Short mmCIF file of C-alpha atoms in Angstrom, two decimals:
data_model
loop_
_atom_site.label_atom_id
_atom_site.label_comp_id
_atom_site.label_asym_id
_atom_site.label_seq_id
_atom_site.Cartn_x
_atom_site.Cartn_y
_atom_site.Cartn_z
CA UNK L 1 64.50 157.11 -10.83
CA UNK L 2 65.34 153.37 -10.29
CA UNK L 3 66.03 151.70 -13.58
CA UNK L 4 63.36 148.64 -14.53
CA UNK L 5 66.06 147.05 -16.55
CA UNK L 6 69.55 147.26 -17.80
CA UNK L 7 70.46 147.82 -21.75
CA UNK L 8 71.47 144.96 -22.97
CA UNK L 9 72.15 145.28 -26.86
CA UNK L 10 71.69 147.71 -29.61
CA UNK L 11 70.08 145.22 -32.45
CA UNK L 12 71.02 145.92 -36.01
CA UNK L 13 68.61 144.52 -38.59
CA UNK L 14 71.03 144.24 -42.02
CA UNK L 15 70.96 141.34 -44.83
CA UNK L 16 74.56 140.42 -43.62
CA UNK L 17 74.99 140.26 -40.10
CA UNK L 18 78.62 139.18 -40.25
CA UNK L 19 79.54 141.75 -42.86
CA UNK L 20 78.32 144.20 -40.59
CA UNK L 21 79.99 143.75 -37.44
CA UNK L 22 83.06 143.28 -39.14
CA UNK L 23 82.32 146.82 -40.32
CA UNK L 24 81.98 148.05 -36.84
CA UNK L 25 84.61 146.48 -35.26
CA UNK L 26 86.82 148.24 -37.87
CA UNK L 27 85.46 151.21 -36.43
CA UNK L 28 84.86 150.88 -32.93
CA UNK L 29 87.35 147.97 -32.00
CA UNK L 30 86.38 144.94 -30.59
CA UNK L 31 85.78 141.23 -32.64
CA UNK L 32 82.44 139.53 -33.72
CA UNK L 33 81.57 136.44 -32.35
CA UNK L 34 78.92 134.78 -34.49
CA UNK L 35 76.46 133.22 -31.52
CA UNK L 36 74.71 131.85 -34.67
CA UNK L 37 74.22 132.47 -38.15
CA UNK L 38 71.58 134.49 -37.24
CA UNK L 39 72.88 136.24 -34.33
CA UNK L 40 76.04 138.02 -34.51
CA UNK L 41 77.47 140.11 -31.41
CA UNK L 42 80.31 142.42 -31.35
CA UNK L 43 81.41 143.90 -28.10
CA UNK L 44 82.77 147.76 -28.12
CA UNK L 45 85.85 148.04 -26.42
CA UNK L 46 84.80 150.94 -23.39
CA UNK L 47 80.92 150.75 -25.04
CA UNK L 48 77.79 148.89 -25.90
CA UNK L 49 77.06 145.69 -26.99
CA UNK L 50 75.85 146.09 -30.77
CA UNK L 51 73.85 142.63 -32.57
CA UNK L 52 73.67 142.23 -35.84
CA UNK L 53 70.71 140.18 -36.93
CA UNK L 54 69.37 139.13 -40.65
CA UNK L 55 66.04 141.25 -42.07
CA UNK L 56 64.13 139.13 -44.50
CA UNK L 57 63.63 141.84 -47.51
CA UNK L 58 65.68 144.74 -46.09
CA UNK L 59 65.26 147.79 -47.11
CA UNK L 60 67.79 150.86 -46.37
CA UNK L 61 66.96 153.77 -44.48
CA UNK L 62 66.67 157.05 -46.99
CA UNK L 63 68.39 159.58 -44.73
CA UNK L 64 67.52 162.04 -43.65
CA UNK L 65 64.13 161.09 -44.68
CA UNK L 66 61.17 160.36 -42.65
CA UNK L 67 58.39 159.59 -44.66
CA UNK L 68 59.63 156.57 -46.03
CA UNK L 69 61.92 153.64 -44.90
CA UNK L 70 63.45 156.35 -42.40
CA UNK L 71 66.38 156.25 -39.82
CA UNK L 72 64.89 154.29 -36.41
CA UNK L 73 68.01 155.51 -34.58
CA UNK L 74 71.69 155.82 -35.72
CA UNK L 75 75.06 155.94 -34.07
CA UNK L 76 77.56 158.90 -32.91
CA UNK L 77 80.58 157.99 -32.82
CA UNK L 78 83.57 160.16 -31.16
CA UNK L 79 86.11 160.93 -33.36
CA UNK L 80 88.55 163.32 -31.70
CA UNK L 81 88.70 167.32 -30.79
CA UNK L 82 90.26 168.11 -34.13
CA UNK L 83 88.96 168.04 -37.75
CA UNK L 84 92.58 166.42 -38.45
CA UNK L 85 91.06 163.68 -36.34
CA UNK L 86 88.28 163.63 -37.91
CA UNK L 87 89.59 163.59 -41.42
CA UNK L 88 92.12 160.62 -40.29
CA UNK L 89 88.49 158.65 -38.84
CA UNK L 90 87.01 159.60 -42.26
CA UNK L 91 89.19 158.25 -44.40
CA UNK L 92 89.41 154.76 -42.46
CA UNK L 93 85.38 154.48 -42.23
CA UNK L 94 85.27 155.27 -46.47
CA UNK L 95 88.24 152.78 -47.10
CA UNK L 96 86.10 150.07 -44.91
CA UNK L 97 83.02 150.54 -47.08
CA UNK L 98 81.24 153.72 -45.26
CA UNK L 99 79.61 156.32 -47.60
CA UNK L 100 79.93 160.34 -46.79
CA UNK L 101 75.88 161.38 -46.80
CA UNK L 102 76.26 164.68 -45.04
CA UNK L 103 78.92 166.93 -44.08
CA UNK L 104 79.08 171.06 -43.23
CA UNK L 105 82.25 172.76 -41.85
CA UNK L 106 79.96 174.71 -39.49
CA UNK L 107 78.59 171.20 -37.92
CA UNK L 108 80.79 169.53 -35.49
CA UNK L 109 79.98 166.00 -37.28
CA UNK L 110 79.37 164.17 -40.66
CA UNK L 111 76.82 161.40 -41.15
CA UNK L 112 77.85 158.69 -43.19
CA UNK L 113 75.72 155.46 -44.16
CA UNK L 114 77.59 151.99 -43.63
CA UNK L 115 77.56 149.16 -45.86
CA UNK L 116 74.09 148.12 -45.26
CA UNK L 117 72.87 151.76 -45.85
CA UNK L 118 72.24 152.70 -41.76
CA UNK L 119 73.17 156.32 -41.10
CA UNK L 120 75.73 156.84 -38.44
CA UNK L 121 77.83 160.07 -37.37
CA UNK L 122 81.87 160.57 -36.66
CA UNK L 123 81.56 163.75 -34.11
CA UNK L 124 84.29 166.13 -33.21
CA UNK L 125 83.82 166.27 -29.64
CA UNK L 126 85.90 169.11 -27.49
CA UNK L 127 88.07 166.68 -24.95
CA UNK L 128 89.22 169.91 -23.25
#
């Protein structure tokens, strides 16, 4: 099927854009550029763009609710083949400001919220 359009961003409604991105790019790589004060853009090394923008009266998503101010979509991101990897990736995204929401040895991921509260996973995926 012929594509209609190509993806441009992944938007990210947060009450601090910059904060945000800065979180990211501590994860992902890559360095914010602040189009506006409204508007900030970070570009994943390899990925997608991601946007940060500001949400007048934000509220956090309650994972893994979805009755009520749920998840509209969440990032995986790819932490290694190992849980040694993953343990190393864990302890970097908690020391930037991440919070462990979800994790079971028989899963190969844990969900984690960021600083603004939006779910997101680091996945052991099998590079083999």
């Amino acid at each position: 099927m012929a594509p209609v359009a190509a993806l441009r961003s992944v938007v990210i409604d947060c009450p601090d854009p910059s904060a945000l991105a800065r979180f990211y790019a501590g994860i992902g790589g890559g360095t914010p550029e602040e189009e506006d004060p409204d508007w900030v853009v970070l570009r994943l090394p390899g990925g997608p763009r991601l946007a940060f923008q500001p949400a007048p009266g934000y509220t956090a998503p309650e994972w893994p609710r979805a009755d009520r101010n749920s998840q509209q979509f969440h990032l995986d991101f790819d932490a290694g083949s190992t849980w040694e990897e993953v343990e190393a990736a864990q302890e970097k995204v908690l020391a930037l400001g991440a919070r462990l929401l979800h994790a079971e040895d028989k899963e190969d991921f844990r969900v984690y919220a960021d600083p603004a509260g939006h779910p997101f996973c680091l996945c052991r995926i099998g590079h083999g």
